[in-house]
mmCIF file with all atom_site columns, C-alpha atoms in Angstrom:
data_model
loop_
_atom_site.group_PDB
_atom_site.id
_atom_site.type_symbol
_atom_site.label_atom_id
_atom_site.label_alt_id
_atom_site.label_comp_id
_atom_site.label_asym_id
_atom_site.label_entity_id
_atom_site.label_seq_id
_atom_site.pdbx_PDB_ins_code
_atom_site.Cartn_x
_atom_site.Cartn_y
_atom_site.Cartn_z
_atom_site.occupancy
_atom_site.B_iso_or_equiv
_atom_site.pdbx_formal_charge
_atom_site.auth_seq_id
_atom_site.auth_comp_id
_atom_site.auth_asym_id
_atom_site.auth_atom_id
_atom_site.pdbx_PDB_model_num
ATOM 1  C CA . MET A 1 1  ? 5.236  -17.923 18.266 1.00 72.00 ? 1  MET A CA 1
ATOM 2  C CA . ARG A 1 2  ? 8.364  -19.941 19.032 1.00 75.00 ? 2  ARG A CA 1
ATOM 3  C CA . THR A 1 3  ? 7.132  -21.152 22.417 1.00 83.00 ? 3  THR A CA 1
ATOM 4  C CA . ALA A 1 4  ? 3.821  -22.219 20.877 1.00 84.00 ? 4  ALA A CA 1
ATOM 5  C CA . HIS A 1 5  ? 5.870  -24.663 18.772 1.00 82.00 ? 5  HIS A CA 1
ATOM 6  C CA . GLY A 1 6  ? 7.800  -26.028 21.772 1.00 82.00 ? 6  GLY A CA 1
ATOM 7  C CA . GLY A 1 7  ? 10.886 -23.818 21.547 1.00 80.00 ? 7  GLY A CA 1
ATOM 8  C CA . GLN A 1 8  ? 12.488 -21.444 24.019 1.00 82.00 ? 8  GLN A CA 1
ATOM 9  C CA . PRO A 1 9  ? 11.568 -17.763 23.666 1.00 82.00 ? 9  PRO A CA 1
ATOM 10 C CA . PHE A 1 10 ? 14.042 -15.566 21.824 1.00 78.00 ? 10 PHE A CA 1
ATOM 11 C CA . ALA A 1 11 ? 16.162 -13.415 24.129 1.00 82.00 ? 11 ALA A CA 1
ATOM 12 C CA . ASN A 1 12 ? 15.547 -10.271 22.070 1.00 82.00 ? 12 ASN A CA 1
ATOM 13 C CA . PRO A 1 13 ? 14.107 -9.056  18.728 1.00 76.00 ? 13 PRO A CA 1
ATOM 14 C CA . ARG A 1 14 ? 17.552 -9.184  17.103 1.00 80.00 ? 14 ARG A CA 1
ATOM 15 C CA . GLY A 1 15 ? 17.843 -12.877 17.952 1.00 79.00 ? 15 GLY A CA 1
ATOM 16 C CA . ALA A 1 16 ? 14.383 -13.529 16.544 1.00 76.00 ? 16 ALA A CA 1
ATOM 17 C CA . SER A 1 17 ? 15.264 -11.781 13.290 1.00 77.00 ? 17 SER A CA 1
ATOM 18 C CA . ALA A 1 18 ? 18.610 -13.526 12.905 1.00 80.00 ? 18 ALA A CA 1
ATOM 19 C CA . GLY A 1 19 ? 17.091 -16.902 13.747 1.00 75.00 ? 19 GLY A CA 1
ATOM 20 C CA . THR A 1 20 ? 14.284 -16.430 11.265 1.00 74.00 ? 20 THR A CA 1
ATOM 21 C CA . LEU A 1 21 ? 16.685 -15.448 8.491  1.00 76.00 ? 21 LEU A CA 1
ATOM 22 C CA . ARG A 1 22 ? 18.880 -18.528 9.110  1.00 79.00 ? 22 ARG A CA 1
ATOM 23 C CA . ALA A 1 23 ? 16.060 -21.036 9.651  1.00 77.00 ? 23 ALA A CA 1
ATOM 24 C CA . LYS A 1 24 ? 15.286 -23.752 7.152  1.00 76.00 ? 24 LYS A CA 1
ATOM 25 C CA . ASP A 1 25 ? 11.940 -25.597 7.075  1.00 77.00 ? 25 ASP A CA 1
ATOM 26 C CA . ARG A 1 26 ? 10.619 -24.015 10.266 1.00 74.00 ? 26 ARG A CA 1
ATOM 27 C CA . ALA A 1 27 ? 6.924  -24.504 11.099 1.00 75.00 ? 27 ALA A CA 1
ATOM 28 C CA . TYR A 1 28 ? 6.545  -20.803 11.916 1.00 72.00 ? 28 TYR A CA 1
ATOM 29 C CA . ILE A 1 29 ? 7.988  -17.418 11.027 1.00 70.00 ? 29 ILE A CA 1
ATOM 30 C CA . VAL A 1 30 ? 8.748  -14.394 13.148 1.00 69.00 ? 30 VAL A CA 1
ATOM 31 C CA . PRO A 1 31 ? 7.261  -11.262 11.596 1.00 72.00 ? 31 PRO A CA 1
ATOM 32 C CA . MET A 1 32 ? 9.895  -8.565  11.093 1.00 71.00 ? 32 MET A CA 1
ATOM 33 C CA . THR A 1 33 ? 9.558  -4.835  10.682 1.00 79.00 ? 33 THR A CA 1
ATOM 34 C CA . PHE A 1 34 ? 12.261 -2.497  9.428  1.00 84.00 ? 34 PHE A CA 1
ATOM 35 C CA . PHE A 1 35 ? 12.669 0.980   10.915 1.00 88.00 ? 35 PHE A CA 1
ATOM 36 C CA . GLY A 1 36 ? 14.933 3.525   9.247  1.00 90.00 ? 36 GLY A CA 1
ATOM 37 C CA . TYR A 1 37 ? 16.891 5.810   11.556 1.00 88.00 ? 37 TYR A CA 1
ATOM 38 C CA . GLY A 1 38 ? 18.767 7.870   8.994  1.00 87.00 ? 38 GLY A CA 1
ATOM 39 C CA . LEU A 1 39 ? 19.316 8.651   5.330  1.00 87.00 ? 39 LEU A CA 1
ATOM 40 C CA . LEU A 1 40 ? 22.864 8.670   4.007  1.00 87.00 ? 40 LEU A CA 1
ATOM 41 C CA . PRO A 1 41 ? 24.188 9.138   0.500  1.00 89.00 ? 41 PRO A CA 1
ATOM 42 C CA . LEU A 1 42 ? 25.743 6.144   -1.263 1.00 90.00 ? 42 LEU A CA 1
ATOM 43 C CA . ALA A 1 43 ? 29.039 6.352   -3.120 1.00 90.00 ? 43 ALA A CA 1
ATOM 44 C CA . ASP A 1 44 ? 27.253 6.965   -6.431 1.00 93.00 ? 44 ASP A CA 1
ATOM 45 C CA . THR A 1 45 ? 24.724 9.511   -5.074 1.00 92.00 ? 45 THR A CA 1
ATOM 46 C CA . GLY A 1 46 ? 24.688 12.729  -7.074 1.00 93.00 ? 46 GLY A CA 1
ATOM 47 C CA . ILE A 1 47 ? 26.502 15.709  -5.582 1.00 94.00 ? 47 ILE A CA 1
ATOM 48 C CA . GLU A 1 48 ? 23.315 17.779  -5.336 1.00 93.00 ? 48 GLU A CA 1
ATOM 49 C CA . LEU A 1 49 ? 21.338 15.105  -3.461 1.00 89.00 ? 49 LEU A CA 1
ATOM 50 C CA . ALA A 1 50 ? 24.298 14.300  -1.192 1.00 91.00 ? 50 ALA A CA 1
ATOM 51 C CA . ALA A 1 51 ? 24.581 18.001  -0.303 1.00 93.00 ? 51 ALA A CA 1
ATOM 52 C CA . ARG A 1 52 ? 20.837 18.195  0.464  1.00 90.00 ? 52 ARG A CA 1
ATOM 53 C CA . LEU A 1 53 ? 21.059 15.124  2.705  1.00 89.00 ? 53 LEU A CA 1
ATOM 54 C CA . GLY A 1 54 ? 24.053 16.582  4.513  1.00 90.00 ? 54 GLY A CA 1
ATOM 55 C CA . ALA A 1 55 ? 22.329 19.925  5.075  1.00 93.00 ? 55 ALA A CA 1
ATOM 56 C CA . SER A 1 56 ? 19.016 18.482  6.314  1.00 92.00 ? 56 SER A CA 1
ATOM 57 C CA . THR A 1 57 ? 18.096 18.088  9.956  1.00 90.00 ? 57 THR A CA 1
ATOM 58 C CA . HIS A 1 58 ? 17.510 14.594  11.290 1.00 87.00 ? 58 HIS A CA 1
ATOM 59 C CA . SER A 1 59 ? 13.812 15.394  11.747 1.00 86.00 ? 59 SER A CA 1
ATOM 60 C CA . ASP A 1 60 ? 13.529 16.467  8.107  1.00 90.00 ? 60 ASP A CA 1
ATOM 61 C CA . LEU A 1 61 ? 15.327 13.316  6.936  1.00 90.00 ? 61 LEU A CA 1
ATOM 62 C CA . MET A 1 62 ? 12.993 11.105  8.964  1.00 89.00 ? 62 MET A CA 1
ATOM 63 C CA . ALA A 1 63 ? 9.956  12.938  7.588  1.00 89.00 ? 63 ALA A CA 1
ATOM 64 C CA . GLN A 1 64 ? 11.286 12.375  4.052  1.00 88.00 ? 64 GLN A CA 1
ATOM 65 C CA . ALA A 1 65 ? 11.917 8.670   4.765  1.00 90.00 ? 65 ALA A CA 1
ATOM 66 C CA . ALA A 1 66 ? 8.368  8.358   6.138  1.00 90.00 ? 66 ALA A CA 1
ATOM 67 C CA . ALA A 1 67 ? 7.066  9.994   2.937  1.00 91.00 ? 67 ALA A CA 1
ATOM 68 C CA . PHE A 1 68 ? 8.841  7.214   1.000  1.00 89.00 ? 68 PHE A CA 1
ATOM 69 C CA . GLY A 1 69 ? 6.871  4.659   3.052  1.00 90.00 ? 69 GLY A CA 1
ATOM 70 C CA . ILE A 1 70 ? 9.758  3.663   5.333  1.00 91.00 ? 70 ILE A CA 1
ATOM 71 C CA . ASN A 1 71 ? 8.843  2.985   8.965  1.00 89.00 ? 71 ASN A CA 1
ATOM 72 C CA . THR A 1 72 ? 10.542 5.638   11.108 1.00 89.00 ? 72 THR A CA 1
ATOM 73 C CA . THR A 1 73 ? 10.182 7.262   14.460 1.00 79.00 ? 73 THR A CA 1
ATOM 74 C CA . ALA A 1 74 ? 9.116  10.480  12.686 1.00 73.00 ? 74 ALA A CA 1
ATOM 75 C CA . ALA A 1 75 ? 5.736  10.453  14.442 1.00 75.00 ? 75 ALA A CA 1
ATOM 76 C CA . THR A 1 76 ? 7.327  9.982   17.876 1.00 74.00 ? 76 THR A CA 1
ATOM 77 C CA . ALA A 1 77 ? 7.030  13.114  19.951 1.00 75.00 ? 77 ALA A CA 1
ATOM 78 C CA . VAL A 1 78 ? 10.360 14.707  20.850 1.00 71.00 ? 78 VAL A CA 1
ATOM 79 C CA . PRO A 1 79 ? 10.469 15.666  24.526 1.00 72.00 ? 79 PRO A CA 1
ATOM 80 C CA . ARG A 1 80 ? 11.307 19.269  25.266 1.00 75.00 ? 80 ARG A CA 1
ATOM 81 C CA . VAL A 1 81 ? 13.457 18.247  28.234 1.00 78.00 ? 81 VAL A CA 1
ATOM 82 C CA . THR A 1 82 ? 17.232 18.301  28.041 1.00 81.00 ? 82 THR A CA 1
ATOM 83 C CA . ALA A 1 83 ? 19.869 17.025  30.409 1.00 84.00 ? 83 ALA A CA 1
ATOM 84 C CA . ASP A 1 84 ? 23.255 18.682  30.792 1.00 88.00 ? 84 ASP A CA 1
ATOM 85 C CA . THR A 1 85 ? 24.940 15.996  32.870 1.00 92.00 ? 85 THR A CA 1
ATOM 86 C CA . VAL A 1 86 ? 25.010 12.231  33.239 1.00 92.00 ? 86 VAL A CA 1
ATOM 87 C CA . GLU A 1 87 ? 23.584 12.666  36.735 1.00 91.00 ? 87 GLU A CA 1
ATOM 88 C CA . GLN A 1 88 ? 20.514 14.429  35.314 1.00 89.00 ? 88 GLN A CA 1
ATOM 89 C CA . VAL A 1 89 ? 19.972 11.597  32.828 1.00 86.00 ? 89 VAL A CA 1
ATOM 90 C CA . LEU A 1 90 ? 20.286 8.965   35.549 1.00 89.00 ? 90 LEU A CA 1
ATOM 91 C CA . ALA A 1 91 ? 17.885 10.881  37.808 1.00 87.00 ? 91 ALA A CA 1
ATOM 92 C CA . ARG A 1 92 ? 15.258 10.878  35.037 1.00 82.00 ? 92 ARG A CA 1
ATOM 93 C CA . CYS A 1 93 ? 15.738 7.126   34.513 1.00 82.00 ? 93 CYS A CA 1
ATOM 94 C CA . ARG A 1 94 ? 15.086 6.420   38.194 1.00 80.00 ? 94 ARG A CA 1
ATOM 95 C CA . ARG A 1 95 ? 11.651 8.084   38.151 1.00 70.00 ? 95 ARG A CA 1
#
């Protein structure tokens, strides 16, 4: 979008978001999407809800956030492969 209006491309999505939020009278906008990666209690969250959030698994929290209509990675398949060492992680990255 930016290059179509004669500008340089943004280096990354974060730069596009920040630039769009700061821009005044720009001929275009950069569409933004929010993804939630966790649910945390606020200072005024009730004790019962805070305890439930603290006891829930990350997968359950993401499913709950998705049920609220928040974009999450809840539908992303979790691989059943684990790595015990940095070397194993690096070997998988090189494939």
